[in-house]
Amino acid sequence: MSNLLEKTKLDHLRQLEAESIHIIREVASEFKNPVMLYSVGKDSSVMVHLARKAFFPAKIPFPFQHVDTGYKFPEMYEFRDEFCKELGVELRVQRNEEAIANDMNPFKYGTDKCCAALKTGGLLSALAEGAFDAAFGGARREEEKSRAKERVYSIRDEFGQWDPKNQRPELWNLYNSKINEGESIRVFPLSNWTEIDIWEYIKIENIPIVPIYYAQDREVVIRNGIIIPIDRSSPHTSPREGEKVEIRKTRFRSLGCMPCTGAVESDVTDIDGIINEAKLARKSERENRVIDLGSDSSMEDKKKEGYF
Amino acid sequence: MTTVQQEKNIKRDIDILRFTTVGSVDDGKSTLIGRMLYDSKSIFEDQLKAVEKTSSKRSNVGAEGIDFSLLTDGLAAEREQGITIDVAYRYFNTPRRKFIIADTPGHVQYTRNMVTGASTAHLTIILLDARKGILDQSRRHALISSLLGIPNFIVAVNKMDLVDFSKEVFDSIQDDFMQLVDKLSLDKKNFNFIPISALCGDNVVNKSFNMDWYNGPTIIDVLESVDVQQDIAKKPFRMPVQYVIRADNDVHKDFRGFAGLVSSGSIKVGDEVISLPSKMSSKVKMIADFNKNKEFAIARESINLVFEDEIDTSRGDLLCKLGEEASIVKEFKANLCWMSEDLFKIQKKYLIKHTSNLVKAMATGIDYRLDINTYEKASAVELGLNDIANVSFKLLKPIIADLYSENRITGSFILIDEISNNTVAAGMITEVVA
């Protein structure tokens, strides 16, 4: 017995896993109608895997919600549909059809307005339509400096807005699930994970991810110094006037909308390679996310308006 | 590749140390954290570039031309005012450990954030300004850290560069601080005093060349070597039942598992477990797991227990091992850190969240209020923001608890105001009334 105890040491990944599962179970216990935001990226893959573990052998007791801007990579849509079918979960997809019909795009309106309409707008209507009182998101504190100030349970008012100066204290592992009429919470079970933790966990647990995290030859243009992928099936993901299309071996460190997600040059085709690149990286994983580059407080401003 | 083979490529022997940094305004907490991140190479070029622009406008600039505090001040208002408003969480690794820092602000009005950061910390860095020594706030920080049961301390005497790296200054601050340690009846061997300059990098990650008289460890040396596994896995087994998992499929016929995070101790298949308050007991039949069922589990794991017999237990109950049960508590005394701008009043009802339980409670009396400067006990009839007091409570329904000094999870609770729904206090059980 004491021998077993000596031998059993929880490493950082198992500690993070246990903390996340505890958070997911807590929300499922205390909220009437939770939903898991599923964005198809690596963090979502991990969050979903943790939810499966949390309720095994029962099914995940809440639906998934994807907020689709229409600008995601074709590989993401394909992966999403297959992944969710295999899990047998209910996948809800929300698109801001009105904005999409009116040709909302980052070139004419800027990234801030485009995100506000397609992401934040879509998200808020999805939450309202589903009458969800809690929404899981895969955001991590390490990603961005305003996210570093986020609680695990982030209270939002009826407009989904975050008030960073008026957050509840969060003590021990005791989460306060009491909210007022009209309020909801965003829950971040991956708060304490870093990019490297995510990749290491994907590896040890064999978690499926969208294949474009691995390097492949791809049509790209260089736009403002960022390698932007090209997909000629839609005007806003096609090359712009005067841009030279090249084929480069690239992959993505984080996934968003095609016009706003930069690729990195890489030869890496396996998970060990990804982990090595993450460890050697001198730039943060959001370096190529055009939406963060607006100003020093881009993300904080978006969060205040209801973004994750 | 099998999972076992795959795991070999990842360093699996590192664990997590959570620590918090506290200090008064301008003691240089954010600078210290920025320095740790920078010297351990945990800062990315694009993040550095973003703050270099702003640094040129600021005065707090180190030898590298960077105002490190800009790296940690996450909110626009903080960068404008050059202060830290809210708890910020930071992450960095050394080859030996993953670190989670709760960077907590020093302003009086934000003390509740310090309590938040301290509640999960294994270690506190108390930052002092070498020119100022111990301030009222330092006394409060030491008191809160001790009340929250943090097992390890670093007292970092910062800005040594501004006192000519003087040994006398450092010694005299250390002597003064030891008097606080005595007053709080804390164990002296859990304290490490380190003279540093966060701005210049002395004794943070790298050893100082300016203080030959100091032969002790750097801050990172201590952070890497402190024992955090402690004896939490050797304490009595505690698992609050969080969620009941039911399934009925081809593989799992009529499955009923009790899920939760193990607060302390360990459990293995075959162990005799008792559920409180029902006092029904059974043997562990299975520790169900997604990958492969477990034979054994320890503190801090989220697990799913299946019993041999059907026993009456549900969310809010506590599982213990037979013969080492926690107490069934309807009345208790607790140290309370009051965190709300509304006054705390006796005879008022609050909600208590304790483990996975939510219970109505009434405060029946304030035994004493602690003076945060002298640590003396005085009587009080109500409490205001940031007050610390020992309070008696009566519960509508019992909870299953331990003393905080024995178990930081089963001995802690939060108070929730029934009208505003806000978290208004942090509580630590000091005495159970039989």
XYZ file of C-alpha atoms in Angstrom:
742
model
C 0.000 0.000 0.000
C 2.572 2.586 1.046
C 4.662 1.220 -1.784
C 1.856 1.975 -4.247
C 1.627 5.453 -2.784
C 5.322 6.115 -3.233
C 5.189 4.966 -6.809
C 2.119 6.975 -7.759
C 2.990 10.532 -8.588
C 0.605 12.706 -10.535
C 2.454 14.573 -13.223
C 1.390 17.961 -14.547
C -0.835 16.573 -17.317
C -2.791 14.314 -14.957
C -3.197 17.173 -12.484
C -4.524 19.458 -15.199
C -6.808 16.722 -16.482
C -8.287 16.114 -13.029
C -8.887 19.821 -12.445
C -10.655 20.214 -15.807
C -12.850 17.159 -15.270
C -13.807 18.494 -11.850
C -14.895 21.795 -13.422
C -16.894 20.085 -16.189
C -18.728 17.835 -13.716
C -19.416 20.775 -11.424
C -21.117 22.744 -14.193
C -23.126 19.722 -15.318
C -24.326 19.334 -11.708
C -25.215 22.903 -10.916
C -26.536 24.421 -14.138
C -29.852 23.656 -15.803
C -28.836 23.958 -19.414
C -25.114 23.960 -20.233
C -23.611 23.879 -23.710
C -20.063 23.261 -24.891
C -18.700 25.726 -27.419
C -16.955 23.687 -30.043
C -14.607 25.605 -32.324
C -13.019 22.590 -34.030
C -9.468 23.571 -32.993
C -6.958 21.670 -30.862
C -8.205 23.144 -27.587
C -11.769 22.117 -28.436
C -10.534 18.626 -29.239
C -8.961 18.418 -25.777
C -11.988 19.930 -24.022
C -14.312 17.432 -25.703
C -12.012 14.564 -24.771
C -12.077 15.707 -21.134
C -15.879 15.863 -21.234
C -15.983 12.284 -22.534
C -13.751 11.206 -19.676
C -15.766 13.162 -17.112
C -18.963 11.217 -17.798
C -17.624 7.883 -19.005
C -19.253 5.407 -19.536
C -22.309 7.655 -19.916
C -22.649 10.047 -22.819
C -21.755 13.711 -22.572
C -24.926 15.205 -21.065
C -24.971 18.497 -23.011
C -24.946 19.575 -26.666
C -22.095 21.183 -28.605
C -22.403 24.561 -30.253
C -20.319 25.680 -33.209
C -20.416 29.341 -34.193
C -19.728 29.249 -37.894
C -18.518 32.418 -39.566
C -18.524 30.799 -43.001
C -14.803 31.546 -43.265
C -13.439 28.387 -41.660
C -11.110 26.017 -43.481
C -12.816 23.279 -45.552
C -10.804 20.725 -43.539
C -12.365 22.095 -40.347
C -15.935 21.552 -41.543
C -15.102 18.051 -42.662
C -13.398 17.193 -39.375
C -16.202 18.743 -37.313
C -18.942 16.683 -38.922
C -17.073 13.433 -38.739
C -15.831 13.954 -35.162
C -19.265 14.843 -33.789
C -20.967 11.995 -35.656
C -18.531 9.548 -34.147
C -19.139 10.878 -30.645
C -22.883 10.799 -31.150
C -23.362 14.255 -29.654
C -25.894 16.844 -30.656
C -24.069 19.500 -32.704
C -25.741 22.872 -33.078
C -24.391 25.209 -35.731
C -25.088 28.927 -35.620
C -24.394 31.300 -38.491
C -25.237 34.973 -38.598
C -26.992 34.539 -41.944
C -28.011 38.154 -42.209
C -24.439 39.424 -41.907
C -23.168 36.684 -44.212
C -25.813 37.588 -46.821
C -24.727 41.226 -46.561
C -21.179 40.163 -47.378
C -19.605 40.892 -43.993
C -15.847 40.607 -44.436
C -12.671 41.842 -42.727
C -11.385 43.684 -45.814
C -14.238 46.135 -46.157
C -15.328 46.410 -42.526
C -12.140 45.617 -40.605
C -11.487 42.644 -38.326
C -13.181 44.205 -35.289
C -16.556 44.654 -36.974
C -16.288 41.347 -38.771
C -15.591 39.463 -35.517
C -18.330 41.392 -33.719
C -20.911 40.397 -36.322
C -19.926 36.863 -37.221
C -18.383 35.543 -34.012
C -19.707 37.540 -31.077
C -23.062 38.160 -32.792
C -23.441 34.524 -33.767
C -22.422 33.347 -30.322
C -24.843 35.598 -28.461
C -27.806 34.582 -30.620
C -26.870 30.905 -30.269
C -26.792 31.216 -26.472
C -30.077 33.131 -26.431
C -31.847 30.705 -28.779
C -30.740 27.695 -26.777
C -31.517 29.475 -23.459
C -28.162 28.195 -22.188
C -27.177 29.290 -18.701
C -23.586 28.030 -18.939
C -21.260 27.791 -21.922
C -17.919 25.973 -21.841
C -15.121 27.527 -23.849
C -11.628 26.249 -24.549
C -9.827 29.556 -23.883
C -6.632 29.393 -21.832
C -5.221 32.119 -19.605
C -1.789 31.751 -21.106
C -3.001 32.691 -24.581
C -3.491 36.376 -24.148
C -3.042 38.956 -21.406
C -6.690 39.845 -20.791
C -7.507 36.137 -20.689
C -4.911 35.877 -17.890
C -7.365 37.821 -15.725
C -10.326 35.599 -16.432
C -12.017 33.455 -13.802
C -12.886 29.796 -14.405
C -16.544 30.818 -14.012
C -16.889 34.101 -15.863
C -20.180 35.849 -15.159
C -21.742 37.649 -18.121
C -24.664 40.042 -18.072
C -27.697 39.620 -20.323
C -25.698 41.058 -23.240
C -22.904 38.543 -22.668
C -20.556 41.297 -21.555
C -17.548 40.784 -19.286
C -16.831 43.305 -16.542
C -13.177 42.675 -15.663
C -13.184 45.075 -12.712
C -16.117 43.422 -11.065
C -15.252 39.741 -11.006
C -16.158 37.412 -8.185
C -13.312 36.059 -6.105
C -12.702 32.390 -6.874
C -11.325 30.370 -3.969
C -9.950 26.853 -3.611
C -11.897 24.663 -6.008
C -15.215 26.107 -4.875
C -17.154 27.627 -7.754
C -20.132 29.905 -7.157
C -22.841 28.892 -9.581
C -25.483 31.344 -8.337
C -26.440 33.796 -11.033
C -29.175 36.375 -11.386
C -32.016 36.297 -13.884
C -30.712 36.987 -17.366
C -27.075 36.373 -16.450
C -25.087 33.406 -17.708
C -21.606 32.077 -17.216
C -18.768 31.210 -19.510
C -16.694 28.359 -18.123
C -13.069 27.770 -18.945
C -12.012 24.265 -17.904
C -8.657 24.658 -19.698
C -7.738 27.880 -17.869
C -4.463 26.527 -16.509
C -3.252 24.649 -19.592
C -0.475 25.975 -21.814
C -0.043 25.346 -25.524
C 2.593 22.717 -24.799
C 0.380 20.979 -22.231
C -2.336 20.754 -24.884
C -0.036 19.146 -27.451
C 1.504 16.742 -24.959
C -1.941 15.675 -23.813
C -3.149 15.209 -27.400
C -0.219 12.913 -27.835
C -0.564 10.772 -24.725
C -4.325 10.426 -25.171
C -4.293 9.983 -28.966
C -6.834 12.759 -29.496
C -7.914 13.435 -33.099
C -7.141 16.907 -34.495
C -7.790 18.734 -37.760
C -5.070 17.573 -40.218
C -3.968 21.110 -41.168
C -2.059 21.344 -37.873
C 0.445 19.224 -39.807
C 2.556 20.641 -42.618
C 1.457 20.291 -46.210
C 1.997 22.122 -49.481
C -0.587 24.834 -49.661
C -1.446 27.824 -51.812
C -0.674 30.980 -49.859
C -0.102 34.698 -50.270
C 2.041 36.949 -48.103
C -0.205 39.675 -46.743
C 1.264 42.278 -44.345
C 4.088 39.878 -43.587
C 1.720 37.071 -42.606
C 1.366 33.859 -44.632
C -2.347 33.722 -45.472
C -3.921 30.538 -46.893
C -5.881 30.677 -50.124
C -9.103 28.918 -51.052
C -10.509 29.982 -54.401
C -14.029 28.766 -53.700
C -15.004 32.053 -52.057
C -14.095 35.645 -53.006
C -12.773 36.639 -49.575
C -10.474 33.652 -49.292
C -9.143 34.104 -52.828
C -5.996 36.108 -53.613
C -6.528 39.892 -53.611
C -5.542 42.099 -56.482
C -1.800 42.197 -57.062
C -1.067 39.319 -54.681
C 1.253 36.587 -55.833
C 0.133 33.063 -55.017
C 2.894 30.686 -53.976
C 3.006 27.095 -52.866
C 4.645 26.740 -49.481
C 4.952 23.899 -47.047
C 3.062 25.279 -44.068
C 1.010 24.366 -41.068
C -1.133 26.205 -38.498
C -0.418 26.668 -34.800
C -3.911 27.862 -34.074
C -7.018 27.875 -36.230
C -9.517 30.639 -36.915
C -11.102 32.161 -40.007
C -9.116 31.709 -43.221
C -8.622 35.406 -44.058
C -7.325 36.109 -40.543
C -5.256 33.021 -39.754
C -1.609 32.981 -40.687
C 0.329 29.829 -41.408
C 3.871 29.022 -40.307
C 6.460 27.431 -42.533
C 7.200 23.933 -41.328
C 8.001 20.383 -42.400
C 6.421 18.830 -39.364
C 4.096 15.939 -40.053
C 3.801 14.286 -36.655
C 2.871 15.177 -33.111
C 6.436 14.991 -31.780
C 7.429 17.565 -34.353
C 4.605 19.849 -33.267
C 5.649 19.564 -29.618
C 9.245 20.359 -30.521
C 8.211 23.378 -32.547
C 6.023 24.629 -29.709
C 8.927 24.276 -27.283
C 11.340 26.097 -29.552
C 8.891 28.802 -30.604
C 10.058 32.329 -29.973
C 6.668 33.730 -30.838
C 3.325 33.144 -29.164
C 0.764 30.895 -30.775
C -1.518 33.826 -31.524
C 1.210 35.704 -33.412
C -0.522 34.981 -36.700
C -4.040 35.720 -35.548
C -4.796 38.951 -37.358
C -7.652 39.762 -34.981
C -5.326 40.209 -31.987
C -3.112 42.691 -33.741
C -5.596 45.583 -33.795
C -4.388 47.257 -30.598
C -2.841 46.471 -27.223
C -6.312 45.721 -25.840
C -8.064 44.092 -28.834
C -9.026 40.948 -26.976
C -10.138 42.777 -23.832
C -12.443 44.993 -25.906
C -13.938 41.986 -27.674
C -14.461 40.126 -24.394
C -16.217 43.103 -22.869
C -18.677 42.903 -25.736
C -19.409 39.249 -25.237
C -16.616 37.392 -27.010
C -15.044 34.374 -25.328
C 2.677 3.120 -31.186
C 1.017 2.157 -27.956
C 0.193 4.775 -25.399
C 2.933 3.575 -23.104
C 5.572 3.916 -25.782
C 4.305 7.347 -26.755
C 4.491 8.620 -23.220
C 8.220 7.972 -23.098
C 8.858 10.891 -25.404
C 7.303 13.359 -22.996
C 8.889 14.312 -19.729
C 6.389 12.881 -17.273
C 8.134 13.452 -13.976
C 7.457 17.163 -13.612
C 4.716 18.360 -11.322
C 2.942 21.656 -10.733
C 3.813 24.290 -8.137
C 1.226 27.000 -7.590
C 2.482 30.110 -5.924
C 1.340 33.614 -5.289
C 3.179 36.895 -5.109
C 2.100 39.608 -2.697
C 3.425 43.017 -1.882
C 2.364 46.604 -1.447
C 1.932 49.069 -4.272
C 5.265 49.680 -6.011
C 7.119 46.862 -4.291
C 7.716 45.476 -7.755
C 5.610 42.314 -7.970
C 4.854 42.654 -11.634
C 8.500 43.446 -12.285
C 9.531 40.305 -10.384
C 7.159 38.113 -12.375
C 8.196 39.723 -15.636
C 11.804 39.035 -14.641
C 11.101 35.349 -13.866
C 9.342 34.904 -17.184
C 12.075 36.746 -19.073
C 15.048 35.030 -17.455
C 13.441 31.589 -17.773
C 12.849 32.412 -21.454
C 9.085 32.120 -21.201
C 8.329 35.324 -23.014
C 7.698 35.354 -26.709
C 9.207 37.891 -29.062
C 5.871 39.271 -30.205
C 4.771 39.795 -26.596
C 8.058 41.537 -25.847
C 7.778 43.744 -28.879
C 4.307 44.876 -27.839
C 5.590 46.138 -24.479
C 8.874 47.564 -25.739
C 6.892 50.262 -27.507
C 5.155 51.275 -24.305
C 8.302 50.883 -22.167
C 10.004 53.903 -23.677
C 7.315 56.071 -22.089
C 7.796 54.593 -18.622
C 10.352 55.098 -15.884
C 10.455 51.587 -14.439
C 12.880 50.256 -17.025
C 15.530 47.590 -16.381
C 18.932 47.121 -17.956
C 17.334 45.386 -20.950
C 15.267 48.496 -21.692
C 12.029 46.771 -20.823
C 9.413 47.639 -18.236
C 8.660 44.075 -17.139
C 5.501 45.037 -15.324
C 3.882 45.730 -18.698
C 4.054 42.034 -19.441
C 1.722 41.167 -16.633
C -0.689 44.066 -16.495
C -3.401 42.614 -18.683
C -6.154 45.194 -18.624
C -6.137 48.522 -20.410
C -6.896 50.403 -17.173
C -3.929 48.724 -15.502
C -1.524 49.740 -18.226
C -2.844 53.289 -18.178
C -2.554 53.622 -14.423
C 0.550 51.453 -14.010
C -1.127 49.338 -11.313
C -2.443 45.804 -11.044
C -6.177 45.600 -10.455
C -7.035 41.952 -10.681
C -5.469 38.554 -10.078
C -3.526 37.545 -13.170
C -2.426 33.983 -13.774
C 0.939 33.326 -15.391
C 2.593 30.125 -16.516
C 6.152 29.100 -16.971
C 8.232 25.972 -16.962
C 11.693 25.035 -15.966
C 13.006 21.551 -16.734
C 11.963 20.582 -13.203
C 8.515 22.064 -12.809
C 5.476 23.725 -14.253
C 4.647 26.899 -12.353
C 1.313 28.640 -12.014
C 1.617 32.134 -10.571
C -1.293 34.059 -9.134
C -0.135 37.656 -9.335
C -2.209 39.555 -6.833
C -2.475 43.287 -6.356
C -1.350 45.044 -3.232
C -3.922 47.821 -2.870
C -5.951 47.665 0.288
C -9.237 47.524 -1.602
C -8.156 44.513 -3.572
C -7.070 42.296 -0.684
C -9.833 39.866 -1.559
C -7.861 39.043 -4.688
C -4.901 38.099 -2.572
C -7.038 35.661 -0.624
C -8.199 34.237 -3.937
C -4.642 33.722 -5.147
C -3.488 32.331 -1.809
C -6.281 29.768 -1.475
C -4.705 27.361 -3.962
C -1.057 28.299 -3.441
C 1.652 25.977 -2.131
C 3.971 28.911 -1.602
C 3.808 32.673 -1.182
C 6.430 35.182 -2.184
C 6.079 38.172 0.111
C 7.765 41.128 -1.488
C 9.260 43.927 0.603
C 10.891 47.143 -0.545
C 14.399 47.282 0.981
C 13.992 51.039 1.536
C 10.693 50.702 3.363
C 10.880 47.380 5.234
C 7.687 45.994 6.712
C 4.527 47.975 6.005
C 0.987 47.582 7.306
C 0.177 45.702 4.139
C 3.070 43.298 4.654
C 1.591 42.416 8.034
C -1.749 41.756 6.401
C -0.128 39.637 3.703
C 1.704 37.515 6.255
C -1.471 37.088 8.271
C -3.592 36.081 5.276
C -0.957 33.661 4.035
C -0.810 32.019 7.429
C -4.608 31.874 7.807
C -4.880 30.253 4.392
C -2.454 27.590 5.487
C 0.188 28.171 2.836
C 3.009 25.830 3.770
C 6.031 27.678 2.304
C 7.232 31.265 2.192
C 9.818 33.297 0.367
C 10.384 36.745 1.809
C 12.021 38.624 -1.052
C 13.667 41.868 -0.034
C 13.516 43.756 -3.311
C 15.226 46.853 -4.679
C 18.524 45.942 -3.022
C 20.192 47.976 -5.794
C 18.672 51.099 -4.233
C 20.259 50.454 -0.814
C 23.745 49.700 -2.176
C 23.145 45.957 -1.743
C 23.582 46.473 1.999
C 23.742 43.388 4.211
C 22.764 45.490 7.250
C 19.521 46.625 5.624
C 18.646 43.045 4.670
C 19.497 41.647 8.124
C 17.450 44.218 9.934
C 14.383 43.571 7.720
C 14.820 39.836 8.277
C 14.931 40.370 12.060
C 11.791 42.500 11.963
C 9.994 39.922 9.880
C 10.957 37.095 12.221
C 9.041 38.902 14.946
C 5.922 38.621 12.772
C 6.611 34.948 12.229
C 6.783 34.495 15.993
C 3.575 36.388 16.561
C 1.768 34.248 14.007
C 3.240 31.081 15.586
C 4.504 29.959 12.196
C 7.335 27.532 11.656
C 10.557 29.449 10.978
C 12.011 26.704 8.857
C 9.316 27.306 6.231
C 10.680 30.795 5.549
C 13.371 31.680 3.027
C 14.724 35.231 3.061
C 16.293 36.320 -0.221
C 17.809 39.723 -1.107
C 16.924 40.544 -4.709
C 16.691 43.190 -7.362
C 13.848 42.256 -9.669
C 14.684 45.147 -11.959
C 18.329 44.101 -12.404
C 17.755 40.364 -12.027
C 19.823 39.731 -8.873
C 18.977 36.411 -7.161
C 15.763 35.876 -9.106
C 16.808 33.269 -11.664
C 20.511 34.053 -11.721
C 22.776 34.488 -8.738
C 23.709 38.066 -7.865
C 27.240 39.320 -8.408
C 26.546 42.280 -6.178
C 25.974 40.501 -2.875
C 28.933 38.304 -1.972
C 27.671 38.173 1.579
C 24.603 36.150 0.527
C 25.216 32.453 -0.123
C 21.638 31.214 -0.092
C 19.409 30.048 -2.940
C 17.842 32.226 -5.632
C 14.071 32.496 -5.878
C 13.930 29.904 -8.669
C 16.128 27.521 -6.633
C 13.538 27.544 -3.861
C 10.574 27.280 -6.245
C 12.111 24.257 -7.906
C 12.938 22.406 -4.725
C 9.966 22.940 -2.409
C 8.056 19.710 -1.793
C 4.447 19.945 -2.959
C 3.398 16.337 -2.928
C 3.474 16.900 0.833
C 1.582 14.336 2.741
C -1.767 15.062 1.119
C -1.905 11.554 -0.319
C -1.032 10.101 3.084
C -3.906 11.845 4.869
C -7.258 10.120 5.447
C -9.219 9.474 2.242
C -11.799 12.140 1.388
C -13.909 12.362 -1.726
C -16.927 14.656 -1.982
C -19.511 13.046 -4.253
C -19.835 15.455 -7.121
C -21.875 13.673 -9.759
C -23.617 10.319 -10.106
C -22.886 8.681 -13.444
C -25.509 6.289 -14.783
C -25.233 4.322 -17.966
C -26.920 1.290 -19.408
C -25.437 -0.055 -22.605
C -24.047 -3.300 -23.983
C -20.714 -2.927 -22.228
C -21.908 -1.238 -19.058
C -25.105 -2.844 -17.840
C -26.952 -0.762 -15.282
C -23.816 1.213 -14.433
C -23.884 3.497 -11.400
C -20.676 5.347 -10.515
C -19.908 8.066 -7.987
C -17.664 10.700 -9.445
C -15.549 13.302 -7.719
C -12.155 14.810 -7.085
C -10.167 13.051 -4.358
C -9.405 15.778 -1.782
C -6.879 13.745 0.180
C -5.612 10.248 0.765
C -5.793 7.324 -1.617
C -8.213 4.565 -2.562
C -7.916 1.148 -4.156
C -10.201 -1.574 -5.380
C -11.436 -3.595 -2.404
C -11.225 -0.760 0.134
C -14.158 -0.410 2.522
C -15.737 3.027 2.057
C -18.352 4.799 4.140
C -20.655 7.494 2.830
C -21.548 10.361 5.146
C -24.064 11.379 6.378
C -25.965 8.166 5.491
C -23.218 6.038 7.154
C -23.801 3.278 4.636
C -20.687 1.417 3.637
C -19.522 -0.835 0.843
C -16.397 -2.050 -0.893
C -14.900 -0.436 -3.988
C -15.654 -2.754 -6.883
C -14.134 -0.702 -9.653
C -12.448 2.640 -10.314
C -13.922 3.198 -13.771
C -11.765 5.022 -16.271
C -11.999 5.932 -19.936
C -8.681 4.400 -20.922
C -8.359 1.474 -18.566
C -9.979 0.952 -15.187
C -7.703 1.895 -12.317
C -6.644 -0.209 -9.391
C -5.550 2.722 -7.287
C -6.093 6.487 -7.161
C -4.665 9.318 -5.063
C -5.440 12.867 -3.960
C -6.084 15.385 -6.760
C -7.380 12.791 -9.212
C -10.907 13.025 -10.610
C -12.285 9.521 -10.350
C -15.429 7.423 -10.736
C -16.107 4.800 -8.059
C -18.369 1.785 -8.402
C -19.378 -0.070 -5.226
C -20.228 -3.701 -4.632
C -23.492 -2.858 -2.897
C -26.108 -0.288 -3.611
C -25.557 2.533 -1.124
C -27.461 5.717 -0.491
C -25.167 8.510 -1.575
C -25.479 11.520 -3.828
C -23.998 14.940 -4.554
C -22.990 16.711 -1.353
C -22.113 13.534 0.530
C -18.567 12.693 1.528
C -16.864 9.348 1.017
C -14.309 8.313 3.645
C -12.620 5.073 4.597
C -14.185 3.131 7.421
C -12.538 4.085 10.716
C -11.236 7.491 9.645
C -14.414 9.456 9.030
C -14.761 13.235 8.886
C -17.185 15.018 11.232
C -20.867 15.579 10.574
C -21.175 19.249 11.397
C -24.158 21.488 12.137
C -22.363 24.149 14.153
C -18.830 25.379 13.790
C -16.415 28.283 14.162
C -14.383 29.568 11.275
C -11.901 32.243 10.314
C -13.640 34.484 7.837
C -12.126 36.893 5.310
C -14.933 39.269 4.462
C -14.765 40.347 0.820
C -17.830 42.438 0.205
C -18.614 46.111 0.457
C -21.872 45.248 2.215
C -21.455 44.695 5.939
C -21.372 41.213 7.419
C -24.062 40.887 10.055
C -24.888 38.220 12.556
C -28.363 36.664 12.483
C -28.365 37.096 8.711
C -28.706 34.042 6.475
C -26.089 33.205 3.866
C -25.487 30.275 1.570
C -22.410 28.190 2.288
C -20.700 26.313 -0.490
C -18.570 23.604 1.062
C -17.149 20.786 -1.120
C -20.087 19.894 -3.384
C -22.667 21.057 -0.883
C -24.773 24.196 -0.862
C -26.365 24.823 2.537
C -28.143 27.694 4.255
C -26.261 29.073 7.221
C -26.683 31.680 9.888
C -23.882 33.502 11.666
C -24.661 33.348 15.363
C -21.806 35.449 16.684
C -18.493 37.113 16.012
C -16.065 35.623 18.490
C -13.393 38.172 17.721
C -12.049 40.365 14.976
C -8.318 40.230 14.249
C -6.380 43.484 14.148
C -4.300 43.011 11.048
C -1.431 45.131 12.311
C -1.046 43.953 15.890
C -2.725 40.554 15.366
C -4.687 41.268 18.528
C -8.212 40.023 19.020
C -10.989 42.542 19.576
C -14.743 42.249 19.833
C -16.948 43.270 16.920
C -20.637 43.274 16.017
C -20.257 43.532 12.251
C -17.529 43.184 9.625
C -16.539 45.368 6.696
C -14.565 44.804 3.520
C -11.229 43.049 4.185
C -11.981 42.342 7.844
C -10.778 39.052 9.239
C -12.638 37.482 12.131
C -13.523 34.269 13.871
C -17.240 33.637 13.496
C -19.702 31.031 14.772
C -22.156 29.477 12.312
C -25.255 27.308 12.528
C -26.352 25.287 9.524
C -29.823 24.334 8.363
C -28.505 20.965 7.156
C -25.233 19.310 8.201
C -22.041 19.323 6.167
C -19.269 16.744 6.381
C -16.065 18.543 7.230
C -12.575 18.570 8.692
C -10.674 21.388 10.329
C -8.892 23.595 7.815
C -5.610 22.954 9.601
C -6.042 19.274 8.741
C -7.461 19.553 5.250
C -7.548 22.631 3.024
C -10.365 21.216 0.867
C -12.806 19.686 3.346
C -12.083 22.499 5.821
C -12.817 25.452 3.542
C -15.983 27.133 2.282
C -17.271 30.268 0.618
C -20.216 32.397 1.696
C -22.698 33.506 -0.950
C -25.103 36.388 -0.466
C -28.612 35.164 -1.234
C -29.751 38.447 -2.771
C -26.761 39.543 -4.849
C -25.483 35.983 -5.448
C -21.956 37.320 -4.935
C -19.184 35.446 -3.181
C -18.835 37.549 -0.034
C -16.408 35.639 2.162
C -13.795 32.922 2.343
C -14.059 30.658 5.370
C -11.733 28.245 7.120
C -13.150 25.958 9.781
C -11.258 26.258 13.075
C -13.500 24.405 15.479
C -16.372 21.960 15.240
C -19.080 22.253 17.882
C -20.181 18.815 18.921
